[in-house]
XYZ file of C-alpha atoms in Angstrom:
701
model
C -5.274 -2.407 -29.760
C -7.691 -3.290 -26.869
C -9.501 -0.428 -25.137
C -8.269 -1.585 -21.553
C -4.449 -1.553 -22.294
C -4.934 2.200 -23.719
C -7.002 3.949 -20.842
C -7.367 1.330 -17.943
C -3.624 1.485 -16.458
C -3.617 5.235 -16.907
C -6.552 5.932 -14.892
C -5.316 3.516 -12.169
C -2.164 5.918 -11.689
C -4.846 8.703 -11.152
C -7.031 6.774 -9.103
C -6.787 3.295 -7.797
C -3.065 3.573 -6.660
C -3.776 6.525 -4.677
C -6.250 4.962 -2.072
C -4.262 4.257 0.837
C -0.722 5.817 1.652
C 2.582 4.275 2.251
C 1.933 5.456 5.979
C 1.535 2.775 8.772
C -2.301 2.762 8.202
C -2.821 0.337 5.350
C -6.608 1.462 5.268
C -6.197 5.164 5.425
C -8.408 6.417 2.319
C -7.323 9.940 2.535
C -6.310 10.726 -1.114
C -3.348 12.714 -2.313
C -4.198 13.050 -6.060
C -6.171 15.867 -7.913
C -9.544 13.915 -7.701
C -11.555 14.246 -4.647
C -13.845 11.812 -3.239
C -16.752 13.414 -4.530
C -15.755 12.520 -7.991
C -15.905 8.924 -7.184
C -19.563 9.283 -6.115
C -20.557 10.288 -9.573
C -21.587 7.879 -12.345
C -18.616 8.936 -14.407
C -16.091 8.719 -11.728
C -17.348 5.413 -10.623
C -17.033 4.108 -14.274
C -13.561 5.472 -14.551
C -12.639 3.750 -11.104
C -14.103 0.519 -12.196
C -11.818 0.689 -15.244
C -8.889 1.353 -13.026
C -9.357 -1.926 -10.813
C -7.514 -3.672 -13.840
C -4.508 -1.833 -12.732
C -4.321 -3.110 -9.455
C -3.453 -6.547 -10.689
C -0.280 -5.604 -12.554
C 1.290 -4.894 -9.021
C 1.814 -8.849 -8.686
C 4.270 -8.737 -11.548
C 6.205 -5.554 -11.206
C 9.085 -6.593 -9.128
C 10.794 -9.379 -6.964
C 7.740 -10.185 -5.264
C 6.260 -11.757 -8.316
C 8.166 -14.909 -7.632
C 9.325 -14.577 -4.060
C 5.895 -15.243 -2.379
C 4.457 -17.201 -5.081
C 7.354 -19.735 -6.355
C 10.230 -19.701 -3.963
C 10.401 -22.423 -1.185
C 8.325 -24.919 -3.258
C 9.218 -28.252 -4.973
C 9.466 -26.558 -8.174
C 11.933 -23.339 -7.863
C 14.888 -22.854 -5.626
C 17.076 -19.817 -5.787
C 20.157 -19.559 -8.106
C 23.138 -17.687 -7.118
C 21.150 -14.266 -6.919
C 20.198 -14.114 -3.288
C 17.783 -11.073 -3.553
C 14.787 -13.071 -2.164
C 16.634 -16.028 -0.648
C 14.812 -15.769 2.613
C 11.714 -16.613 1.010
C 13.088 -20.116 -0.505
C 15.163 -20.925 2.543
C 12.706 -20.095 5.478
C 15.672 -19.158 7.547
C 15.805 -16.480 10.320
C 15.390 -13.563 8.182
C 11.945 -14.533 7.159
C 10.154 -12.611 9.927
C 7.298 -10.163 10.313
C 9.794 -7.346 9.587
C 11.213 -6.389 6.345
C 14.504 -7.948 5.460
C 16.803 -5.085 5.067
C 20.576 -5.398 4.410
C 21.055 -4.629 8.290
C 18.970 -7.621 9.109
C 20.871 -9.877 6.508
C 19.104 -9.309 3.385
C 21.467 -9.753 0.223
C 20.596 -6.203 -1.126
C 17.662 -3.503 -0.616
C 15.355 -5.241 -3.170
C 14.143 -8.200 -0.894
C 10.388 -8.649 -0.719
C 8.739 -7.521 2.608
C 5.959 -9.499 4.328
C 3.898 -6.040 4.132
C 4.266 -5.776 0.238
C 1.375 -8.051 -0.727
C -0.750 -6.695 2.291
C -0.660 -3.136 1.384
C -1.260 -3.433 -2.275
C -4.264 -5.643 -1.897
C -5.842 -3.286 0.394
C -5.296 -0.469 -1.863
C -7.335 -2.251 -4.412
C -10.024 -3.399 -1.974
C -10.519 0.373 -0.978
C -11.442 1.220 -4.578
C -13.767 -1.680 -4.857
C -15.592 -0.790 -1.523
C -16.039 2.540 -2.874
C -17.852 1.321 -5.897
C -20.041 -1.135 -4.133
C -21.058 1.615 -1.669
C -22.193 3.958 -4.265
C -23.064 2.053 -7.140
C -26.882 2.978 -6.637
C -25.852 6.479 -8.015
C -25.554 4.820 -11.466
C -29.009 5.170 -12.910
C -28.272 2.732 -15.796
C -28.807 -0.852 -14.484
C -26.541 -2.592 -16.940
C -23.674 -0.079 -16.275
C -24.383 -0.368 -12.385
C -24.278 -4.207 -12.527
C -21.126 -4.440 -14.612
C -19.429 -1.921 -12.144
C -20.645 -3.941 -9.301
C -19.497 -7.197 -11.018
C -15.890 -5.727 -11.313
C -15.748 -4.454 -7.852
C -17.102 -7.648 -6.271
C -14.394 -9.570 -8.355
C -11.503 -7.410 -7.538
C -12.412 -7.350 -3.697
C -12.711 -11.149 -3.825
C -9.551 -11.772 -5.701
C -7.485 -9.350 -3.228
C -9.012 -11.101 -0.255
C -8.255 -14.571 -1.932
C -4.579 -13.600 -2.381
C -4.496 -12.351 1.400
C -6.182 -15.090 2.859
C -4.101 -17.656 0.742
C -1.032 -16.037 2.102
C -1.576 -14.790 5.767
C -4.916 -16.842 7.010
C -7.402 -14.652 8.672
C -6.946 -11.057 7.784
C -8.886 -7.714 8.325
C -12.269 -7.699 6.444
C -13.140 -4.165 5.502
C -15.914 -4.342 3.240
C -17.439 -0.544 3.424
C -15.272 2.674 2.795
C -13.089 3.959 5.664
C -13.670 7.769 6.577
C -10.663 9.392 8.117
C -7.861 7.574 9.753
C -8.643 4.287 11.628
C -6.132 2.409 13.660
C -8.551 0.040 15.511
C -9.319 -3.128 13.513
C -10.494 -6.723 14.121
C -8.614 -9.838 12.801
C -11.252 -12.135 11.187
C -10.699 -15.962 11.100
C -9.775 -17.754 8.051
C -13.123 -19.131 7.894
C -14.752 -15.682 8.051
C -12.268 -14.630 5.429
C -13.243 -17.504 2.959
C -17.017 -16.860 3.461
C -16.283 -13.210 2.300
C -14.052 -14.290 -0.669
C -16.715 -16.841 -1.711
C -19.595 -14.282 -1.331
C -17.772 -11.674 -3.495
C -17.060 -14.093 -6.302
C -20.676 -15.435 -6.161
C -22.071 -11.772 -6.460
C -19.456 -11.270 -9.488
C -20.574 -14.240 -10.981
C -24.205 -13.431 -10.862
C -23.663 -9.929 -12.016
C -21.363 -10.685 -14.982
C -23.512 -11.009 -18.208
C -21.793 -14.047 -19.678
C -18.749 -13.724 -21.833
C -18.866 -9.972 -22.955
C -15.367 -8.804 -23.472
C -15.832 -5.148 -22.231
C -11.841 -4.194 -22.153
C -10.364 -6.924 -24.642
C -10.294 -10.781 -24.711
C -7.842 -12.299 -22.233
C -7.805 -9.079 -20.096
C -11.600 -8.478 -19.298
C -12.954 -10.378 -16.588
C -16.183 -12.270 -17.325
C -18.510 -14.726 -15.952
C -16.188 -17.419 -16.671
C -13.254 -15.591 -14.837
C -15.357 -15.356 -11.740
C -16.600 -18.914 -11.951
C -13.034 -20.124 -12.181
C -11.933 -18.135 -8.971
C -15.252 -19.075 -7.268
C -14.412 -22.741 -7.845
C -10.779 -21.976 -6.522
C -12.202 -20.409 -3.387
C -14.507 -23.240 -2.727
C -11.746 -25.626 -3.186
C -9.402 -23.879 -0.838
C -12.213 -23.728 1.809
C -12.406 -27.495 1.454
C -8.984 -28.374 1.307
C -6.475 -29.463 4.064
C -5.142 -26.416 5.407
C -8.718 -25.698 6.752
C -9.338 -29.144 8.021
C -9.741 -27.866 11.587
C -12.982 -26.262 10.820
C -14.196 -27.110 7.340
C -15.943 -30.295 7.543
C -19.500 -28.874 7.219
C -18.542 -27.204 3.999
C -16.746 -29.759 2.170
C -19.386 -31.713 0.108
C -21.345 -28.549 -0.877
C -18.381 -26.592 -1.640
C -16.987 -29.130 -4.015
C -20.104 -29.595 -5.922
C -20.473 -26.163 -6.279
C -17.022 -25.905 -7.575
C -17.394 -28.612 -10.116
C -20.689 -26.557 -11.359
C -18.655 -23.429 -11.674
C -15.741 -24.995 -13.444
C -18.389 -26.786 -15.862
C -19.559 -23.338 -16.586
C -16.238 -21.875 -17.551
C -15.311 -24.966 -19.490
C -18.434 -24.764 -21.499
C -18.390 -21.097 -22.021
C -14.827 -20.788 -23.167
C -13.708 -24.080 -24.228
C -11.854 -25.890 -25.818
C -8.335 -25.741 -24.818
C -5.921 -24.001 -27.117
C -4.712 -26.780 -29.357
C -0.908 -26.210 -29.288
C 0.456 -25.449 -25.869
C 3.231 -23.260 -27.502
C 0.405 -20.682 -28.836
C -0.176 -19.925 -25.040
C 3.344 -18.669 -24.396
C 6.170 -19.476 -26.839
C 4.517 -18.183 -29.840
C 4.107 -14.850 -28.364
C 5.010 -12.258 -31.457
C 4.355 -8.882 -29.926
C 1.894 -6.737 -28.186
C -1.695 -7.827 -28.657
C -0.702 -10.919 -30.421
C -2.598 -13.972 -30.980
C -1.080 -15.628 -28.036
C -2.915 -12.853 -25.717
C -6.323 -13.346 -27.606
C -6.858 -16.894 -26.772
C -10.492 -18.029 -25.375
C -8.468 -20.253 -22.764
C -7.247 -17.349 -21.016
C -9.495 -16.243 -18.243
C -7.536 -13.546 -16.761
C -4.392 -11.536 -17.627
C -2.399 -8.657 -16.339
C -2.596 -6.271 -19.417
C 0.546 -4.466 -20.652
C 1.178 -2.675 -23.910
C 3.639 -0.376 -26.157
C 2.240 2.794 -24.450
C 4.646 4.236 -21.963
C 1.778 6.579 -20.791
C -0.028 3.531 -19.158
C 3.112 2.101 -17.351
C 2.188 3.429 -14.168
C 4.278 2.434 -10.958
C 4.380 -1.116 -11.916
C 5.577 -2.370 -15.303
C 6.142 -6.179 -16.187
C 9.564 -7.059 -14.892
C 8.818 -10.907 -15.054
C 11.110 -11.528 -18.038
C 14.062 -11.153 -15.622
C 13.430 -14.114 -13.253
C 13.789 -17.490 -15.070
C 16.846 -17.458 -17.230
C 20.350 -18.598 -15.974
C 23.391 -16.010 -15.926
C 24.156 -16.796 -19.595
C 26.083 -13.795 -20.146
C 28.730 -14.887 -17.571
C 29.418 -18.422 -19.008
C 32.956 -18.982 -20.392
C 33.622 -15.303 -20.511
C 30.527 -14.336 -22.390
C 30.053 -16.120 -25.602
C 26.230 -15.188 -25.332
C 25.890 -11.338 -24.641
C 22.491 -10.299 -23.242
C 20.412 -7.744 -24.933
C 16.932 -6.847 -26.180
C 17.405 -9.457 -28.955
C 16.922 -12.135 -26.457
C 13.714 -12.324 -24.843
C 14.873 -12.702 -21.253
C 17.443 -11.089 -18.894
C 19.941 -13.495 -17.085
C 18.974 -12.493 -13.373
C 19.140 -15.874 -12.475
C 16.426 -15.899 -9.717
C 14.401 -19.047 -10.245
C 16.373 -22.168 -10.656
C 14.060 -25.378 -11.386
C 14.648 -28.130 -8.901
C 15.272 -31.725 -9.946
C 11.818 -32.585 -9.628
C 10.754 -29.684 -12.179
C 12.563 -31.709 -14.663
C 11.871 -35.168 -13.464
C 8.102 -34.903 -13.310
C 7.932 -34.714 -17.224
C 7.878 -37.617 -19.669
C 11.123 -36.410 -21.482
C 9.899 -38.473 -24.575
C 6.142 -37.960 -24.968
C 5.282 -34.792 -22.983
C 5.711 -31.666 -25.769
C 5.073 -29.178 -22.828
C 8.738 -29.706 -21.527
C 10.301 -28.926 -24.900
C 7.783 -25.853 -25.420
C 8.794 -24.542 -22.228
C 12.430 -25.087 -21.071
C 14.944 -22.940 -23.361
C 17.937 -25.456 -23.735
C 19.972 -23.740 -26.423
C 21.755 -20.287 -26.774
C 23.700 -19.467 -29.812
C 27.068 -17.607 -29.776
C 26.520 -13.961 -30.472
C 30.278 -13.122 -29.698
C 33.496 -14.885 -30.370
C 35.789 -15.114 -27.493
C 39.514 -14.924 -28.477
C 41.559 -16.971 -28.690
C 38.789 -19.216 -30.376
C 40.544 -22.598 -30.136
C 37.135 -24.319 -30.496
C 36.656 -22.952 -34.080
C 33.047 -21.784 -33.081
C 31.376 -19.649 -35.556
C 28.759 -16.847 -34.926
C 25.369 -18.715 -34.506
C 27.029 -22.020 -33.379
C 25.383 -23.496 -30.010
C 27.390 -21.773 -27.195
C 25.418 -22.963 -24.232
C 23.671 -26.394 -24.402
C 21.619 -27.892 -21.752
C 21.024 -31.683 -22.045
C 17.889 -32.700 -20.025
C 18.370 -36.378 -19.689
C 16.829 -38.638 -17.208
C 18.074 -40.660 -14.141
C 18.439 -44.084 -16.101
C 20.381 -42.491 -19.084
C 24.121 -43.609 -19.080
C 24.975 -41.913 -22.381
C 27.292 -39.138 -20.808
C 28.814 -40.887 -17.928
C 32.174 -40.642 -19.135
C 31.972 -37.104 -20.296
C 33.276 -33.806 -18.757
C 30.820 -30.757 -18.946
C 31.047 -27.497 -17.479
C 31.705 -23.776 -18.255
C 35.364 -22.873 -19.281
C 34.940 -19.564 -16.874
C 35.690 -21.801 -14.007
C 38.287 -24.220 -15.588
C 40.252 -22.387 -18.479
C 42.029 -25.557 -19.208
C 38.824 -27.675 -19.510
C 38.493 -29.465 -22.976
C 34.954 -30.203 -23.985
C 34.827 -33.761 -25.407
C 31.195 -33.663 -25.993
C 30.483 -34.860 -29.595
C 26.856 -35.130 -30.298
C 25.838 -31.412 -30.901
C 23.805 -30.944 -33.878
C 25.517 -29.316 -36.857
C 23.738 -26.015 -36.390
C 25.082 -22.953 -38.045
C 23.589 -19.397 -39.438
C 21.341 -19.955 -42.070
C 20.338 -23.448 -41.229
C 17.247 -22.910 -38.884
C 14.482 -25.366 -37.972
C 10.897 -25.006 -38.508
C 7.773 -26.197 -36.603
C 7.633 -29.192 -38.905
C 11.051 -29.650 -40.505
C 14.980 -28.820 -40.256
C 18.223 -30.788 -39.948
C 18.554 -33.171 -37.297
C 21.924 -34.555 -38.129
C 24.874 -34.368 -35.844
C 28.491 -33.538 -36.513
C 31.049 -35.489 -34.562
C 33.391 -32.992 -32.861
C 31.137 -30.255 -32.751
C 32.112 -28.001 -29.656
C 30.410 -25.832 -27.122
C 31.794 -23.603 -24.471
C 29.118 -24.465 -22.168
C 27.260 -27.743 -21.813
C 25.272 -29.143 -18.958
C 23.620 -32.455 -18.330
C 21.143 -33.168 -15.553
C 22.430 -36.996 -14.672
C 25.606 -38.989 -14.903
C 26.015 -42.521 -13.489
C 22.437 -42.032 -12.010
C 23.205 -38.973 -9.860
C 21.784 -35.678 -10.226
C 24.777 -33.375 -11.157
C 23.327 -30.451 -12.748
C 23.805 -28.225 -9.412
C 27.771 -28.822 -9.922
C 27.932 -26.664 -12.849
C 27.909 -23.330 -10.875
C 29.640 -20.376 -9.654
C 29.876 -20.236 -6.052
C 28.129 -20.396 -3.718
C 24.919 -21.666 -5.842
C 24.379 -22.732 -9.289
C 23.608 -20.308 -11.905
C 23.597 -22.722 -14.927
C 20.224 -24.261 -15.409
C 17.380 -24.491 -18.347
C 15.053 -21.596 -17.767
C 11.446 -21.382 -18.834
C 10.237 -19.157 -21.430
C 6.643 -18.039 -20.670
C 7.674 -14.480 -19.875
C 10.093 -13.801 -22.647
C 9.642 -10.598 -24.674
C 11.548 -9.434 -27.531
C 9.698 -6.269 -28.184
C 11.409 -4.624 -25.110
C 12.718 -1.099 -25.990
C 15.687 -1.432 -24.004
C 17.960 -4.079 -22.361
C 16.194 -3.636 -19.011
C 13.173 -1.984 -20.247
C 9.647 -3.086 -19.017
C 8.229 -6.130 -20.811
C 4.852 -5.184 -23.079
C 3.465 -8.652 -23.046
C 0.507 -9.847 -20.940
C 0.599 -11.792 -17.854
C -1.584 -14.738 -17.751
C -3.203 -15.192 -14.280
C -5.946 -17.657 -14.927
C -6.773 -20.150 -17.819
C -8.939 -23.091 -18.653
C -5.992 -25.555 -18.434
C -6.088 -25.166 -14.663
C -9.824 -25.104 -14.560
C -9.856 -28.682 -15.832
C -7.379 -29.662 -13.162
C -9.308 -27.779 -10.415
C -12.434 -29.758 -11.417
C -10.445 -32.750 -11.296
C -9.391 -32.419 -7.810
C -12.582 -31.765 -6.774
C -13.783 -35.144 -8.112
C -10.888 -36.727 -6.566
C -11.906 -35.261 -3.181
C -15.458 -36.597 -3.756
C -14.029 -40.165 -4.842
C -15.059 -39.851 -8.338
C -11.706 -40.899 -9.935
C -13.528 -41.733 -13.187
C -14.548 -38.258 -13.672
C -11.065 -36.928 -12.357
C -9.323 -39.089 -15.113
C -11.293 -37.712 -17.932
C -10.609 -34.037 -17.060
C -6.850 -34.993 -16.458
C -6.944 -36.630 -20.009
C -8.247 -33.585 -21.729
C -5.289 -31.566 -20.376
C -2.801 -34.335 -21.260
C -4.077 -34.673 -24.764
C -3.147 -31.163 -25.420
C 0.424 -31.954 -24.123
C 1.006 -34.788 -26.624
C 3.062 -34.178 -29.775
C 0.868 -34.021 -32.701
C 1.464 -35.669 -35.862
C 4.074 -33.806 -37.928
C 5.714 -31.847 -35.263
C 9.458 -31.264 -35.112
C 10.354 -32.370 -31.708
C 13.647 -30.316 -31.810
C 12.032 -27.061 -32.735
C 11.831 -24.462 -30.077
C 10.290 -20.992 -29.843
C 9.775 -18.254 -27.399
C 8.883 -14.496 -27.188
C 12.341 -13.545 -28.286
C 10.823 -13.773 -31.910
C 8.860 -10.553 -31.172
C 12.182 -8.668 -31.891
C 11.578 -9.690 -35.695
C 9.355 -6.532 -35.891
C 10.930 -4.507 -33.187
C 12.304 -1.110 -34.601
C 15.608 -1.714 -32.809
C 16.002 -4.741 -35.268
C 18.700 -3.090 -37.242
C 22.524 -3.448 -37.792
C 24.331 -5.292 -35.138
C 21.255 -5.930 -33.221
C 19.627 -7.821 -36.093
C 22.761 -9.941 -36.380
C 22.856 -10.463 -32.674
C 19.098 -11.517 -32.947
C 19.875 -14.283 -35.459
C 22.971 -15.636 -34.130
C 21.513 -15.842 -30.432
C 18.102 -17.387 -31.091
C 18.623 -20.840 -32.913
C 14.816 -22.053 -32.682
C 16.257 -25.412 -31.453
C 16.203 -27.555 -28.366
C 18.180 -30.505 -26.944
C 15.305 -33.180 -27.391
C 17.330 -35.732 -29.221
C 20.599 -35.139 -27.102
C 18.560 -35.505 -23.998
C 16.797 -38.665 -25.345
C 19.787 -40.109 -27.038
C 18.098 -43.422 -27.741
C 15.054 -42.192 -29.447
C 14.949 -42.265 -33.173
C 14.017 -39.076 -35.380
C 10.244 -39.011 -35.554
C 7.342 -36.673 -36.276
C 4.883 -39.186 -34.918
C 2.224 -38.349 -32.505
C 2.639 -39.251 -29.010
C 0.389 -40.682 -26.457
C -0.050 -39.351 -22.639
C -3.692 -40.619 -21.975
C -4.209 -42.382 -18.488
C -5.965 -45.528 -18.699
C -6.214 -46.219 -15.009
C -6.370 -43.649 -12.117
C -5.092 -43.466 -9.388
C -3.518 -46.973 -9.826
C -0.802 -47.767 -12.362
C 0.424 -44.129 -13.008
C 3.186 -43.216 -15.316
C 6.737 -44.124 -14.149
C 7.647 -40.403 -13.388
C 4.785 -40.052 -11.152
C 5.186 -43.389 -9.266
C 8.729 -42.383 -8.535
C 7.646 -38.960 -7.034
C 4.799 -40.378 -5.140
C 7.092 -43.108 -3.613
C 9.591 -40.487 -2.531
C 6.475 -38.572 -0.892
C 5.349 -41.696 0.718
C 1.769 -41.359 -0.642
C -0.321 -44.663 -0.429
C -3.981 -44.197 -0.268
C -5.910 -43.904 -3.369
C -6.736 -40.256 -2.328
C -3.293 -39.347 -1.615
C -1.941 -40.789 -4.840
C -4.496 -39.064 -6.985
C -3.819 -35.718 -5.143
C -0.071 -35.931 -5.627
C -0.735 -36.860 -9.338
C -2.721 -33.734 -9.567
C 0.109 -31.761 -8.021
C 2.502 -33.241 -10.492
C 0.149 -32.602 -13.564
C -0.221 -28.907 -12.406
C 3.717 -28.421 -12.492
C 3.774 -29.988 -16.066
C 0.784 -27.632 -16.954
C 1.323 -24.512 -14.981
C 5.089 -24.369 -14.246
C 6.092 -20.965 -13.224
C 2.687 -19.494 -13.347
C 2.805 -17.758 -9.904
C 0.703 -19.937 -7.608
C 2.677 -22.897 -6.491
C 3.288 -21.709 -3.077
C -0.388 -21.235 -2.339
C -1.309 -24.742 -4.028
C 0.915 -26.638 -1.791
C 0.064 -24.590 1.436
C -3.704 -25.406 0.609
C -3.448 -28.864 0.159
C -1.073 -29.539 3.227
C 1.700 -30.622 1.144
C 3.887 -27.792 1.243
C 6.279 -29.037 4.265
C 6.579 -32.598 2.732
C 7.344 -31.456 -1.012
C 9.703 -28.821 -0.046
C 11.737 -31.148 2.124
C 11.590 -33.817 -0.475
C 12.507 -31.667 -3.565
C 13.964 -28.321 -2.317
C 17.427 -28.729 -0.655
C 17.769 -25.295 0.036
C 14.247 -25.060 1.909
C 14.333 -28.375 3.603
C 16.684 -27.394 6.520
C 14.546 -24.713 7.982
C 10.972 -25.108 6.668
C 8.868 -25.791 9.656
C 5.289 -27.340 10.114
C 2.761 -25.177 11.826
C 4.581 -22.108 10.743
C 5.648 -21.851 7.149
C 2.254 -22.655 5.724
C 1.131 -19.056 6.472
C 3.178 -15.980 6.026
C 4.091 -13.327 8.749
C 1.409 -10.691 9.428
C 3.370 -7.335 8.772
C 4.908 -5.987 12.101
C 4.805 -2.391 10.608
C 0.941 -2.947 10.498
C 0.620 -4.760 14.188
C 2.654 -1.903 15.515
C 0.451 0.780 14.220
C -2.842 -0.447 15.785
C -4.480 1.049 18.835
C -7.031 -0.248 21.149
C -10.559 1.440 20.868
C -9.558 3.806 23.592
C -6.411 4.883 21.925
C -3.973 2.941 23.959
C -1.137 0.909 22.380
C -1.425 -2.793 22.037
C 0.323 -4.946 24.827
C 2.715 -7.483 23.724
C 0.003 -10.259 24.389
C -2.430 -8.294 21.969
C 0.192 -7.873 19.462
C 1.050 -11.865 19.561
C -2.549 -12.417 19.288
C -2.465 -10.818 15.840
C 0.394 -12.593 14.698
C 0.622 -16.061 13.000
C 2.258 -18.996 15.027
C 5.871 -19.212 14.920
C 6.417 -15.500 14.256
C 5.819 -13.970 17.713
C 8.264 -11.486 18.943
C-alpha cells in the first residue's frame, strides 16, 4: 500500500480543503479547521501541507464536472439521454456566468457551474502559496526543495487549468491576509508566463524520478517536464496567436527538450495498451504502477481517506444497459460501471479508428454484456450468460447488416431480432487473451443489438429512448469492480498524464517547426504500441470489472451475476465480418507524413477541409490523440488551444453544432458570483462597465 494513499488524502481534509470558504470571496484564506495558520509556518506543518497538495487534484474526478468541462461539447463526446450537464455540450442559453439551477433551465440540481473549477483551483493555490512563502523555515535543504517543488508544481498545474478554461485570471502568488475583495485580472499572456515559471521551478527543484509517495501518484521531474512542455505548447498555439509570435520558436524547442527528458527518464511505453486501463485488477494493482504514468489522482480502499471528493468517474461512460428490453442486464457492483449514460461517443469517435488493425479500439470500447436476469416470457430461449447486449461497431462501407432489424425490445414489444451471427457464447466457455471459441451459431438471439451503419448511413443514434440516444458503446478506462456498494466510490486511481501523450506533445511541437520526419517518428512509437501483437485474440475483452473476483462481496448471487455479466468478449469479428479469424500482428506504421494518410484520417481531414501540410499534420495528431487518449479528461482544452474547437464540434457533434459560436465558446464564462463580490480599491461596487471588463466576450450581462 503506497504511503500517499494512506495519509495524504486524510491530511487534505484537515488542511488544504480548508483554505478558502464557500463564500463569495474565493481567496479568503481564513481557516475553519482545528489548525491555525501558525502550524503551517513550522517545518512539520509545511511538510504536512505539502503532502496534502495531492488531495486537491482529486476534486477533478469527484462529480459531474469531471466530464462536463473537459469532454462535453467536443468532437469526441455528446450527451446521452441524461441531461444533467447538457448545457456544456449544447452551448445553449443556459451556459452563462450564473450557475444553471433548475429555475434557470437545468435538468436537475447537479449541473456543473462556471464557478466550480474556479473556486477549487484557488483553494489549492492558496495552500501552495503558504508553502512557497514559508519554505525558508525548513532548515533541511533537501526537504525544503522537495516541498517547494511540489508547491510550485501544484500552483502551476492549477493556474494551467484555470487559464486553459477561462483565459486570463487573477494571479495571486503570495498568501492573502484577511478578506480581500479588490483584485486585478491578469492577461492570458501574463498567466501563461506564471504557469511556465512555476513548472520550470518545479522541474529544476525535483530530484529526478524519486517516488516519494508511490509510483504513478508522486510528482517527479518527469511530471513537471510533461506539464512544462504542455504549457509551452499552449502558449505557442493558435488560441494565443494575437500576441505569441515572439515566444513560439523558443517555446517549441524548450517543450521538445522537456518531453525528451520525460521520455528518456520514464520510457519505454507500457507494451500492452490494455495494461494501462483494461487490466486493472484492484487497488494498487500493476495497472497503477506503470512507469508510463506521470500523474494520477490517488484513491484507495481506506474510507478514512475519502474526503469530500471520492472517485465517481465509473458512472459517466456506460450506456443505460439496465433499462434495455426490460432489464436483461441488472446493474450492480459486479459490473465495473454504472449506467448513468452521460458521455455518448460521437460517430467520429468510432470512425477515427482503423477497426481492423488498431487494438486500442477493442481494448477501450465495451461492446457485449451478458444476461444476468431472465425476463419472462423468454421466447428467445436465452440462458444466463448469453449475450444480452451486443454492439456491432461496423464501418460505413460495410453492407453486411443492411437488411437486418436491430433495436431494443423495450421500445417495440413485437420486435423479432433476425440477427444470426452472434457467437455461441455460454457460461463456462470464456475466452482468454490468446485463445477461445470464435465459432458462430446461426439463430443465436440477443434482446438488444446495435449496429453503427446500414446502407452507408450512421444509424446508431436511432436506437434510443426519447429524447436522446441512450444505447451506445461505452469506454472502460474507469471501470471498477472493487466498489463496496453499487453507487460506492471507485477505489482506483485516475490517470492524469502519461508518456503516450508526451510523445504526441513532442510530435506536435515538431509539426509546428516543420520537422515532419521527427513528428512521424514519435507518432509511430505510439502507433506501434497500438498494433495487435502476434498471438493476441482479437475478440478478447477485459475491464476493471475483473477486480470483483477478489472483492469480499463476490459470494452467492453476486458471484453468479459477475460470471454471467462479464463475458470477456468483444464484437471484433461481427464488426469486421469479412475478416478471417487471425492472431497475426497488425501494422499501423506511417511511411509518409503528412501526405497519404490512412483512409480514416483522410476522410476526417476532408470533412474538416484541411489542406496545407501543417493543417493536415495538426488534424492527424488531433485524431491520434483521440485514438490514444479517448475520455482522458482534456479534449475541450486541446481543441480550444489549437483553434479547432468550433470547426470540429460543428463537424462531428450534432448536439453542439447549432449553438457553438466562434470568439465566445473557446473560453468559459468568468463566474458571476466572483465578479459580483468584487469591490474597487475605495470600497465602492463595480459599475456595469467594470463588471463587463472582467467577463469573457459573449457572456456580458
